[in-house]
């Protein structure tokens, strides 16, 4: 078994098509001069994640293949929105909905189960252009929590809605519901059993029980940024526990001209450290590049606190950073090369 | 009627005993040299608020007098904790519990009512020394939501708990409950009726219906900072709507060596702009003083967005800032002069 340790991963240097924010700083003007991109069009970029905390030992070759397939499908679908001049937020939603529908990831169908054996779902979205945001926490039965988060943003004067009140909005707006059993997969039932046997409370060291969340960040042709995150939270969690995913500033943040961020990991650490906004603040007030800001938050600040997880992020130029300090983080991206890349570990 | 406008209020310059962060920068070393404070003791400070958005026209002399009395009682009680070398968080809780019990303020008893006629309460606390935090949203029947927030912090591995799950924790920990009717005051019933008549939805321009929250920030003798916030939210709100008060980073934030912040106002703006943490980030990464950071967030950033409200804050030296861009903000403080000060408008 591979020793779980903190590893630096500013970017997957070996993977083609990835450019960090500093590289972008000279690449973009260069492409501009050469006529490869026009001044009024941003280099469209989509990055998605399927959660941090996966261990190599828990991933069979067959399951890894399935996960990679779904990640590629999701990143392709979201990117197709951007190619057709669609909005960053629409691309984010499109990708996240595919991950929510997949039983392989901890969001929507296949979400981990609470101590009560139910799937309580959280999600959020934020739009960099308007600074608008929407989020839901503790909802049941809503097939696509990310859609409901967007509904809170668009259809109400509110940002965060929880539980029954949020479900009523989903009904009123005609969002798709599924039977509560539809969300529950045999794998998650088994996982809950294992978690219950292990301890009444959670074993703090069993990261595989804690992690898992899906999310996406995008930069569209108009230069608008957006971010979205969706999760089932923590296996065997107390009913009512909410992690960072629906917390704007912690799990999700987007601001045009700065960056878009979606987080995954041990949610309590991400809330206390206001992780998503902290990346933006280091850029805005400290002049850090996206790569340095994201790295400092995940591999310095959170690492010191033993707060495990990672994030995906894109800046206003399409530069991306995907640091994580856990064993692995499911992720995929399509940048200026228009080619989908998928990675799980420090490949 | 006084025209509601944005007013700059870095500090209540006319009120005695208030020193802004820059003043503190030279005052503290001076007092230190003169032997008035010792090097290992911080100048204890407590600041509390009872909500922003109050209009002069809606405040009768009699009600103003009652509000001032409760504010003074709360700030004195919290400060007494600090005088006895108590912890900043205990001082914060002590003051907030008095405001929660008062029917005059929108928290605990006397909280505004949701569209369904119920009091759904939110609260949060954060401790600067440990970076620990606790928060609850959408709870009913718990007499002191601020206590429950602290319970989430101390007794669970979680930060944020909502609804029934949070209430179960309160029961398990033996927190005091009251009948749901106990929270409902005739004044709030009348207010809900007025809000319902005005519009099915809320009138965006009626700030007096939106505001109101209580909170406290403290610096204790050991140099530890803490912040806490408690609210009933928004009158006639949709059931399930949660504002900024239970959102760490938005309504509440504390970090030793930097600042402690508690916000009040139109919560959605405070969530989207991650207000409490933004004050800290401007200080940490941008080198701003507390006064400048707080002023920039409330009277520049939020003002431009027409996001009404204010905040109270204290830095690591005991410097305080209490800017607001609404008509008034109930507030009280005791600084190094050991004298309680109470203010409502731009006195």
CSV table of C-alpha atoms in Angstrom, one decimal, chain B residues 2 8 29 60 83 234 242 244 256:
chain,number,residue,atom,x,y,z
B,2,UNK,CA,-34.7,61.2,7.2
B,8,UNK,CA,-19.2,56.9,6.1
B,29,UNK,CA,3.5,50.9,22.7
B,60,UNK,CA,-39.7,55.8,19.6
B,83,UNK,CA,-12.0,41.5,33.3
B,234,UNK,CA,-35.3,38.0,7.4
B,242,UNK,CA,-30.3,31.1,5.4
B,244,UNK,CA,-24.8,35.1,6.3
B,256,UNK,CA,-5.6,35.5,16.2
